[in-house]
Amino acid sequence: MSKVVENLHKIHNNPFVLTPLIVGFYEKYQGAEKDILLSYLILPLVLHTQTRDWLKRANIKSSLYSFGRKEENFYALSQRIEEYKSLSNLCMQYAINNNLISIEEGLKVKVIKSDQSCIETLKDSLKASENIVKIVKDFDVVSIYRLLGVKNL
């Protein structure tokens, strides 16, 4: 039975399927010094149901402060980041290998080619990943992590 659960986990958390979520974020993001570190936030935020639902409805007036008013958005965020860290790395590597993104000087991520080939069940997550930009646009990378209460990567 544990093999079945393990295989389902691998199918559900597949870097080939989840890479468009990360590329979608960087397409909308203007770029900042060391913004590659933001890749560790994307999957933990958009694959968590309550956070995804909030992000999906984010608009231009939304901010990290309004995001923080809903405590459910922060539940186990540090653990989720740790859990998805290796998967985020695999997604980034897949995107680099397939010339979807490149890493520029200063560890900035640059989108080379858009990859909107997201499966139907992840359309809400793709919208949420694009909307993360709306809440982090006014902050540098260190401030984003600090405001989210994440102390280490």
Tab-separated table of N, CA and C in Angstrom:
chain	number	residue	atom	x	y	z
A	1	MET	N	0.814	-1.200	0.000
A	1	MET	CA	0.000	0.000	0.000
A	1	MET	C	0.854	1.259	0.000
A	2	SER	N	2.005	1.237	0.686
A	2	SER	CA	2.849	2.424	0.742
A	2	SER	C	3.431	2.765	-0.628
A	3	LYS	N	3.653	1.777	-1.477
A	3	LYS	CA	4.133	2.029	-2.842
A	3	LYS	C	3.098	2.802	-3.648
A	4	VAL	N	1.834	2.480	-3.442
A	4	VAL	CA	0.758	3.179	-4.131
A	4	VAL	C	0.735	4.646	-3.725
A	5	VAL	N	0.825	4.906	-2.440
A	5	VAL	CA	0.825	6.282	-1.932
A	5	VAL	C	2.050	7.030	-2.452
A	6	GLU	N	3.185	6.386	-2.433
A	6	GLU	CA	4.421	7.010	-2.930
A	6	GLU	C	4.303	7.343	-4.413
A	7	ASN	N	3.758	6.445	-5.199
A	7	ASN	CA	3.598	6.690	-6.634
A	7	ASN	C	2.588	7.797	-6.915
A	8	LEU	N	1.509	7.833	-6.156
A	8	LEU	CA	0.536	8.920	-6.303
A	8	LEU	C	1.158	10.264	-5.960
A	9	HIS	N	1.998	10.279	-4.932
A	9	HIS	CA	2.698	11.510	-4.553
A	9	HIS	C	3.597	11.982	-5.690
A	10	LYS	N	4.296	11.056	-6.331
A	10	LYS	CA	5.179	11.409	-7.452
A	10	LYS	C	4.394	11.932	-8.652
A	11	ILE	N	3.249	11.345	-8.904
A	11	ILE	CA	2.423	11.799	-10.021
A	11	ILE	C	1.860	13.185	-9.739
A	12	HIS	N	1.390	13.389	-8.532
A	12	HIS	CA	0.789	14.675	-8.165
A	12	HIS	C	1.823	15.793	-8.101
A	13	ASN	N	3.006	15.499	-7.599
A	13	ASN	CA	4.070	16.503	-7.448
A	13	ASN	C	5.133	16.303	-8.516
A	14	ASN	N	4.729	16.488	-9.739
A	14	ASN	CA	5.576	16.244	-10.897
A	14	ASN	C	6.161	17.567	-11.402
A	15	PRO	N	7.484	17.689	-11.494
A	15	PRO	CA	8.077	18.954	-11.945
A	15	PRO	C	7.693	19.331	-13.374
A	16	PHE	N	7.404	18.356	-14.224
A	16	PHE	CA	6.998	18.658	-15.594
A	16	PHE	C	5.646	19.349	-15.628
A	17	VAL	N	4.803	19.009	-14.688
A	17	VAL	CA	3.459	19.575	-14.620
A	17	VAL	C	3.460	20.908	-13.868
A	18	LEU	N	4.304	21.032	-12.843
A	18	LEU	CA	4.277	22.209	-11.973
A	18	LEU	C	5.169	23.361	-12.450
A	19	THR	N	6.059	23.122	-13.380
A	19	THR	CA	6.957	24.176	-13.865
A	19	THR	C	6.214	25.393	-14.413
A	20	PRO	N	5.104	25.241	-15.153
A	20	PRO	CA	4.401	26.436	-15.635
A	20	PRO	C	3.948	27.385	-14.525
A	21	LEU	N	3.748	26.873	-13.322
A	21	LEU	CA	3.357	27.749	-12.208
A	21	LEU	C	4.485	28.714	-11.862
A	22	ILE	N	5.707	28.212	-11.884
A	22	ILE	CA	6.863	29.057	-11.561
A	22	ILE	C	7.155	30.015	-12.712
A	23	VAL	N	7.106	29.519	-13.939
A	23	VAL	CA	7.351	30.374	-15.101
A	23	VAL	C	6.273	31.458	-15.190
A	24	GLY	N	5.025	31.101	-14.876
A	24	GLY	CA	3.933	32.078	-14.886
A	24	GLY	C	4.168	33.223	-13.917
A	25	PHE	N	4.718	32.907	-12.747
A	25	PHE	CA	5.040	33.957	-11.780
A	25	PHE	C	6.101	34.897	-12.359
A	26	TYR	N	7.191	34.333	-12.861
A	26	TYR	CA	8.293	35.168	-13.348
A	26	TYR	C	7.938	35.937	-14.615
A	27	GLU	N	6.947	35.487	-15.366
A	27	GLU	CA	6.489	36.254	-16.528
A	27	GLU	C	5.907	37.592	-16.101
A	28	LYS	N	5.182	37.587	-15.003
A	28	LYS	CA	4.528	38.806	-14.519
A	28	LYS	C	5.441	39.653	-13.628
A	29	TYR	N	6.447	39.030	-13.029
A	29	TYR	CA	7.324	39.716	-12.084
A	29	TYR	C	8.337	40.565	-12.838
A	30	GLN	N	8.556	41.788	-12.378
A	30	GLN	CA	9.461	42.713	-13.059
A	30	GLN	C	10.933	42.388	-12.843
A	31	GLY	N	11.237	41.680	-11.791
A	31	GLY	CA	12.624	41.297	-11.541
A	31	GLY	C	13.291	42.191	-10.517
A	32	ALA	N	14.075	41.553	-9.674
A	32	ALA	CA	14.833	42.255	-8.654
A	32	ALA	C	16.073	41.424	-8.356
A	33	GLU	N	17.002	42.031	-7.677
A	33	GLU	CA	18.224	41.336	-7.283
A	33	GLU	C	17.875	40.098	-6.454
A	34	LYS	N	18.451	38.972	-6.788
A	34	LYS	CA	18.277	37.687	-6.091
A	34	LYS	C	16.823	37.200	-6.072
A	35	ASP	N	16.073	37.520	-7.121
A	35	ASP	CA	14.669	37.094	-7.149
A	35	ASP	C	14.506	35.595	-7.392
A	36	ILE	N	15.594	34.909	-7.659
A	36	ILE	CA	15.519	33.450	-7.778
A	36	ILE	C	15.026	32.825	-6.473
A	37	LEU	N	15.277	33.490	-5.351
A	37	LEU	CA	14.842	32.978	-4.048
A	37	LEU	C	13.320	32.964	-3.904
A	38	LEU	N	12.636	33.758	-4.702
A	38	LEU	CA	11.172	33.764	-4.642
A	38	LEU	C	10.577	32.480	-5.201
A	39	SER	N	11.354	31.732	-5.956
A	39	SER	CA	10.847	30.470	-6.512
A	39	SER	C	10.450	29.493	-5.411
A	40	TYR	N	11.061	29.614	-4.236
A	40	TYR	CA	10.725	28.719	-3.126
A	40	TYR	C	9.371	29.033	-2.503
A	41	LEU	N	8.811	30.193	-2.800
A	41	LEU	CA	7.507	30.577	-2.248
A	41	LEU	C	6.339	30.139	-3.124
A	42	ILE	N	6.568	30.005	-4.404
A	42	ILE	CA	5.466	29.831	-5.350
A	42	ILE	C	4.659	28.557	-5.090
A	43	LEU	N	5.307	27.420	-5.117
A	43	LEU	CA	4.577	26.160	-4.938
A	43	LEU	C	3.920	26.051	-3.566
A	44	PRO	N	4.606	26.405	-2.477
A	44	PRO	CA	3.928	26.322	-1.175
A	44	PRO	C	2.701	27.228	-1.064
A	45	LEU	N	2.706	28.336	-1.779
A	45	LEU	CA	1.559	29.243	-1.705
A	45	LEU	C	0.419	28.806	-2.617
A	46	VAL	N	0.730	28.382	-3.833
A	46	VAL	CA	-0.351	28.099	-4.789
A	46	VAL	C	-0.882	26.674	-4.721
A	47	LEU	N	-0.180	25.775	-4.061
A	47	LEU	CA	-0.682	24.407	-3.933
A	47	LEU	C	-1.425	24.181	-2.619
A	48	HIS	N	-1.418	25.171	-1.749
A	48	HIS	CA	-2.187	25.122	-0.503
A	48	HIS	C	-3.563	25.728	-0.805
A	49	THR	N	-4.610	24.982	-0.573
A	49	THR	CA	-5.961	25.352	-1.017
A	49	THR	C	-6.413	26.732	-0.536
A	50	GLN	N	-6.294	27.006	0.747
A	50	GLN	CA	-6.787	28.276	1.280
A	50	GLN	C	-5.981	29.460	0.752
A	51	THR	N	-4.675	29.301	0.673
A	51	THR	CA	-3.825	30.376	0.165
A	51	THR	C	-4.090	30.604	-1.318
A	52	ARG	N	-4.216	29.514	-2.073
A	52	ARG	CA	-4.498	29.624	-3.511
A	52	ARG	C	-5.805	30.368	-3.747
A	53	ASP	N	-6.829	30.041	-2.965
A	53	ASP	CA	-8.118	30.712	-3.144
A	53	ASP	C	-8.012	32.209	-2.876
A	54	TRP	N	-7.239	32.601	-1.871
A	54	TRP	CA	-7.055	34.031	-1.589
A	54	TRP	C	-6.281	34.688	-2.728
A	55	LEU	N	-5.188	34.064	-3.159
A	55	LEU	CA	-4.353	34.637	-4.217
A	55	LEU	C	-5.097	34.733	-5.546
A	56	LYS	N	-5.939	33.771	-5.813
A	56	LYS	CA	-6.709	33.768	-7.056
A	56	LYS	C	-7.576	35.019	-7.168
A	57	ARG	N	-8.036	35.523	-6.027
A	57	ARG	CA	-8.906	36.708	-6.008
A	57	ARG	C	-8.124	38.007	-5.777
A	58	ALA	N	-6.809	37.933	-5.655
A	58	ALA	CA	-6.008	39.139	-5.403
A	58	ALA	C	-6.160	40.116	-6.564
A	59	ASN	N	-6.153	41.400	-6.219
A	59	ASN	CA	-6.232	42.424	-7.251
A	59	ASN	C	-5.117	43.442	-7.054
A	60	ILE	N	-5.144	44.486	-7.803
A	60	ILE	CA	-4.070	45.487	-7.787
A	60	ILE	C	-3.954	46.171	-6.420
A	61	LYS	N	-5.034	46.214	-5.643
A	61	LYS	CA	-4.998	46.830	-4.321
A	61	LYS	C	-4.516	45.873	-3.231
A	62	SER	N	-4.371	44.604	-3.559
A	62	SER	CA	-3.917	43.612	-2.584
A	62	SER	C	-2.442	43.826	-2.263
A	63	SER	N	-2.062	43.446	-1.057
A	63	SER	CA	-0.667	43.587	-0.642
A	63	SER	C	-0.313	42.465	0.327
A	64	LEU	N	0.935	42.423	0.709
A	64	LEU	CA	1.344	41.444	1.706
A	64	LEU	C	0.642	41.690	3.033
A	65	TYR	N	0.315	42.932	3.298
A	65	TYR	CA	-0.383	43.251	4.542
A	65	TYR	C	-1.808	42.688	4.536
A	66	SER	N	-2.509	42.852	3.418
A	66	SER	CA	-3.861	42.281	3.342
A	66	SER	C	-3.797	40.756	3.291
A	67	PHE	N	-2.768	40.215	2.678
A	67	PHE	CA	-2.547	38.771	2.674
A	67	PHE	C	-2.363	38.260	4.099
A	68	GLY	N	-1.662	39.025	4.916
A	68	GLY	CA	-1.379	38.636	6.288
A	68	GLY	C	-2.558	38.721	7.232
A	69	ARG	N	-3.608	39.413	6.835
A	69	ARG	CA	-4.785	39.521	7.707
A	69	ARG	C	-5.521	38.191	7.862
A	70	LYS	N	-5.319	37.306	6.918
A	70	LYS	CA	-5.968	35.996	6.987
A	70	LYS	C	-4.938	34.991	7.505
A	71	GLU	N	-5.090	34.572	8.730
A	71	GLU	CA	-4.113	33.710	9.394
A	71	GLU	C	-3.896	32.389	8.671
A	72	GLU	N	-4.916	31.877	8.005
A	72	GLU	CA	-4.794	30.603	7.304
A	72	GLU	C	-3.712	30.641	6.232
A	73	ASN	N	-3.415	31.822	5.714
A	73	ASN	CA	-2.385	31.939	4.688
A	73	ASN	C	-0.990	31.614	5.226
A	74	PHE	N	-0.814	31.730	6.529
A	74	PHE	CA	0.499	31.502	7.131
A	74	PHE	C	0.654	30.129	7.769
A	75	TYR	N	-0.431	29.375	7.891
A	75	TYR	CA	-0.353	28.080	8.562
A	75	TYR	C	0.716	27.204	7.928
A	76	ALA	N	1.692	26.827	8.736
A	76	ALA	CA	2.759	25.891	8.338
A	76	ALA	C	3.499	26.334	7.083
A	77	LEU	N	3.600	27.631	6.835
A	77	LEU	CA	4.271	28.109	5.622
A	77	LEU	C	5.734	27.685	5.601
A	78	SER	N	6.423	27.797	6.717
A	78	SER	CA	7.830	27.383	6.754
A	78	SER	C	7.984	25.901	6.435
A	79	GLN	N	7.079	25.076	6.967
A	79	GLN	CA	7.139	23.642	6.683
A	79	GLN	C	6.805	23.358	5.224
A	80	ARG	N	5.850	24.088	4.680
A	80	ARG	CA	5.506	23.899	3.264
A	80	ARG	C	6.669	24.284	2.372
A	81	ILE	N	7.359	25.364	2.727
A	81	ILE	CA	8.526	25.779	1.941
A	81	ILE	C	9.585	24.693	1.973
A	82	GLU	N	9.835	24.150	3.138
A	82	GLU	CA	10.819	23.074	3.270
A	82	GLU	C	10.392	21.834	2.484
A	83	GLU	N	9.112	21.510	2.546
A	83	GLU	CA	8.585	20.336	1.850
A	83	GLU	C	8.716	20.467	0.335
A	84	TYR	N	8.473	21.649	-0.193
A	84	TYR	CA	8.490	21.861	-1.641
A	84	TYR	C	9.834	22.365	-2.173
A	85	LYS	N	10.825	22.506	-1.324
A	85	LYS	CA	12.109	23.067	-1.752
A	85	LYS	C	12.748	22.252	-2.875
A	86	SER	N	12.847	20.937	-2.705
A	86	SER	CA	13.491	20.116	-3.740
A	86	SER	C	12.652	20.097	-5.012
A	87	LEU	N	11.344	20.089	-4.891
A	87	LEU	CA	10.481	20.129	-6.068
A	87	LEU	C	10.624	21.470	-6.796
A	88	SER	N	10.740	22.552	-6.054
A	88	SER	CA	10.972	23.867	-6.666
A	88	SER	C	12.284	23.879	-7.431
A	89	ASN	N	13.322	23.277	-6.846
A	89	ASN	CA	14.611	23.187	-7.531
A	89	ASN	C	14.497	22.384	-8.826
A	90	LEU	N	13.765	21.280	-8.779
A	90	LEU	CA	13.574	20.462	-9.984
A	90	LEU	C	12.815	21.235	-11.060
A	91	CYS	N	11.809	21.987	-10.664
A	91	CYS	CA	11.047	22.796	-11.620
A	91	CYS	C	11.931	23.872	-12.253
A	92	MET	N	12.735	24.524	-11.432
A	92	MET	CA	13.638	25.549	-11.964
A	92	MET	C	14.648	24.934	-12.930
A	93	GLN	N	15.199	23.774	-12.561
A	93	GLN	CA	16.166	23.103	-13.431
A	93	GLN	C	15.516	22.685	-14.747
A	94	TYR	N	14.305	22.176	-14.682
A	94	TYR	CA	13.568	21.789	-15.888
A	94	TYR	C	13.339	23.017	-16.775
A	95	ALA	N	12.968	24.137	-16.163
A	95	ALA	CA	12.724	25.363	-16.927
A	95	ALA	C	14.007	25.876	-17.579
A	96	ILE	N	15.118	25.770	-16.879
A	96	ILE	CA	16.407	26.199	-17.448
A	96	ILE	C	16.815	25.276	-18.591
A	97	ASN	N	16.704	23.968	-18.367
A	97	ASN	CA	17.096	22.994	-19.385
A	97	ASN	C	16.273	23.095	-20.660
A	98	ASN	N	15.025	23.530	-20.542
A	98	ASN	CA	14.147	23.657	-21.697
A	98	ASN	C	14.057	25.089	-22.216
A	99	ASN	N	15.011	25.926	-21.803
A	99	ASN	CA	15.115	27.310	-22.258
A	99	ASN	C	13.833	28.114	-22.043
A	100	LEU	N	13.177	27.846	-20.941
A	100	LEU	CA	12.017	28.648	-20.572
A	100	LEU	C	12.451	29.872	-19.779
A	101	ILE	N	13.498	29.704	-18.961
A	101	ILE	CA	14.049	30.801	-18.162
A	101	ILE	C	15.561	30.756	-18.226
A	102	SER	N	16.167	31.860	-17.834
A	102	SER	CA	17.621	31.896	-17.645
A	102	SER	C	17.898	32.655	-16.363
A	103	ILE	N	19.049	32.384	-15.792
A	103	ILE	CA	19.462	33.079	-14.569
A	103	ILE	C	20.492	34.123	-14.987
A	104	GLU	N	20.155	35.361	-14.761
A	104	GLU	CA	21.011	36.488	-15.143
A	104	GLU	C	21.950	36.848	-13.996
A	105	GLU	N	22.792	37.819	-14.240
A	105	GLU	CA	23.694	38.320	-13.202
A	105	GLU	C	22.878	38.873	-12.042
A	106	GLY	N	23.351	38.654	-10.839
A	106	GLY	CA	22.625	39.092	-9.650
A	106	GLY	C	21.521	38.125	-9.258
A	107	LEU	N	21.558	36.926	-9.828
A	107	LEU	CA	20.565	35.876	-9.564
A	107	LEU	C	19.143	36.313	-9.894
A	108	LYS	N	19.015	37.044	-10.996
A	108	LYS	CA	17.705	37.441	-11.493
A	108	LYS	C	17.216	36.389	-12.481
A	109	VAL	N	15.936	36.104	-12.426
A	109	VAL	CA	15.332	35.146	-13.349
A	109	VAL	C	14.721	35.914	-14.515
A	110	LYS	N	15.058	35.480	-15.720
A	110	LYS	CA	14.521	36.099	-16.927
A	110	LYS	C	13.767	35.029	-17.711
A	111	VAL	N	12.533	35.330	-18.078
A	111	VAL	CA	11.739	34.394	-18.865
A	111	VAL	C	12.138	34.527	-20.329
A	112	ILE	N	12.511	33.412	-20.915
A	112	ILE	CA	12.897	33.374	-22.325
A	112	ILE	C	11.690	33.035	-23.190
A	113	LYS	N	10.952	32.018	-22.754
A	113	LYS	CA	9.810	31.536	-23.530
A	113	LYS	C	8.669	31.233	-22.566
A	114	SER	N	7.500	31.722	-22.904
A	114	SER	CA	6.325	31.471	-22.076
A	114	SER	C	5.903	30.015	-22.188
A	115	ASP	N	5.460	29.459	-21.058
A	115	ASP	CA	4.986	28.078	-21.058
A	115	ASP	C	3.618	28.044	-20.396
A	116	GLN	N	2.595	28.264	-21.187
A	116	GLN	CA	1.230	28.285	-20.669
A	116	GLN	C	0.529	26.941	-20.846
A	117	SER	N	1.300	25.886	-21.015
A	117	SER	CA	0.720	24.558	-21.212
A	117	SER	C	0.409	23.913	-19.866
A	118	CYS	N	-0.427	24.559	-19.111
A	118	CYS	CA	-0.803	24.095	-17.777
A	118	CYS	C	-2.012	23.173	-17.894
A	119	ILE	N	-1.991	22.087	-17.136
A	119	ILE	CA	-3.130	21.175	-17.180
A	119	ILE	C	-4.346	21.845	-16.550
A	120	GLU	N	-5.503	21.389	-16.932
A	120	GLU	CA	-6.764	22.022	-16.536
A	120	GLU	C	-6.938	22.123	-15.025
A	121	THR	N	-6.525	21.107	-14.296
A	121	THR	CA	-6.726	21.118	-12.842
A	121	THR	C	-5.833	22.137	-12.130
A	122	LEU	N	-4.829	22.663	-12.816
A	122	LEU	CA	-3.933	23.643	-12.200
A	122	LEU	C	-4.165	25.072	-12.694
A	123	LYS	N	-5.252	25.312	-13.430
A	123	LYS	CA	-5.530	26.662	-13.944
A	123	LYS	C	-5.679	27.679	-12.805
A	124	ASP	N	-6.345	27.282	-11.718
A	124	ASP	CA	-6.496	28.188	-10.578
A	124	ASP	C	-5.147	28.468	-9.924
A	125	SER	N	-4.304	27.453	-9.861
A	125	SER	CA	-2.966	27.628	-9.283
A	125	SER	C	-2.114	28.535	-10.156
A	126	LEU	N	-2.263	28.438	-11.481
A	126	LEU	CA	-1.524	29.314	-12.384
A	126	LEU	C	-1.960	30.761	-12.196
A	127	LYS	N	-3.249	30.976	-12.089
A	127	LYS	CA	-3.759	32.332	-11.839
A	127	LYS	C	-3.235	32.865	-10.505
A	128	ALA	N	-3.215	32.008	-9.483
A	128	ALA	CA	-2.711	32.405	-8.165
A	128	ALA	C	-1.227	32.738	-8.236
A	129	SER	N	-0.453	31.948	-8.980
A	129	SER	CA	0.989	32.225	-9.072
A	129	SER	C	1.256	33.550	-9.777
A	130	GLU	N	0.461	33.862	-10.779
A	130	GLU	CA	0.604	35.151	-11.454
A	130	GLU	C	0.198	36.301	-10.532
A	131	ASN	N	-0.769	36.054	-9.661
A	131	ASN	CA	-1.241	37.087	-8.742
A	131	ASN	C	-0.316	37.310	-7.553
A	132	ILE	N	0.601	36.403	-7.296
A	132	ILE	CA	1.573	36.634	-6.221
A	132	ILE	C	2.324	37.932	-6.487
A	133	VAL	N	2.566	38.220	-7.754
A	133	VAL	CA	3.274	39.440	-8.133
A	133	VAL	C	2.560	40.676	-7.591
A	134	LYS	N	1.245	40.636	-7.577
A	134	LYS	CA	0.472	41.797	-7.109
A	134	LYS	C	0.720	42.104	-5.640
A	135	ILE	N	1.019	41.089	-4.847
A	135	ILE	CA	1.205	41.344	-3.414
A	135	ILE	C	2.663	41.539	-3.029
A	136	VAL	N	3.605	41.172	-3.892
A	136	VAL	CA	5.020	41.313	-3.532
A	136	VAL	C	5.739	42.397	-4.330
A	137	LYS	N	5.055	43.043	-5.233
A	137	LYS	CA	5.703	43.976	-6.159
A	137	LYS	C	6.425	45.143	-5.485
A	138	ASP	N	5.994	45.537	-4.304
A	138	ASP	CA	6.567	46.712	-3.641
A	138	ASP	C	7.688	46.379	-2.657
A	139	PHE	N	8.086	45.120	-2.578
A	139	PHE	CA	9.047	44.698	-1.567
A	139	PHE	C	10.248	44.006	-2.201
A	140	ASP	N	11.386	44.101	-1.505
A	140	ASP	CA	12.553	43.340	-1.934
A	140	ASP	C	12.439	41.921	-1.373
A	141	VAL	N	13.287	41.026	-1.841
A	141	VAL	CA	13.193	39.605	-1.504
A	141	VAL	C	13.294	39.364	0.003
A	142	VAL	N	14.231	40.013	0.661
A	142	VAL	CA	14.410	39.817	2.103
A	142	VAL	C	13.174	40.277	2.869
A	143	SER	N	12.617	41.405	2.487
A	143	SER	CA	11.417	41.922	3.157
A	143	SER	C	10.225	40.993	2.966
A	144	ILE	N	10.113	40.399	1.792
A	144	ILE	CA	9.005	39.478	1.526
A	144	ILE	C	9.066	38.304	2.495
A	145	TYR	N	10.228	37.705	2.602
A	145	TYR	CA	10.373	36.569	3.509
A	145	TYR	C	10.158	36.983	4.963
A	146	ARG	N	10.664	38.149	5.311
A	146	ARG	CA	10.499	38.623	6.689
A	146	ARG	C	9.024	38.873	7.011
A	147	LEU	N	8.305	39.511	6.105
A	147	LEU	CA	6.882	39.788	6.329
A	147	LEU	C	6.035	38.511	6.357
A	148	LEU	N	6.495	37.482	5.671
A	148	LEU	CA	5.792	36.194	5.694
A	148	LEU	C	6.170	35.351	6.907
A	149	GLY	N	7.144	35.818	7.670
A	149	GLY	CA	7.533	35.098	8.877
A	149	GLY	C	8.453	33.914	8.622
A	150	VAL	N	9.081	33.889	7.466
A	150	VAL	CA	10.002	32.804	7.126
A	150	VAL	C	11.397	33.239	7.554
A	151	LYS	N	11.994	32.471	8.442
A	151	LYS	CA	13.282	32.865	9.014
A	151	LYS	C	14.481	32.280	8.278
A	152	ASN	N	14.308	31.135	7.633
A	152	ASN	CA	15.432	30.552	6.894
A	152	ASN	C	14.914	29.713	5.740
A	153	LEU	N	15.822	29.486	4.801
A	153	LEU	CA	15.489	28.641	3.647
A	153	LEU	C	16.207	27.333	3.745
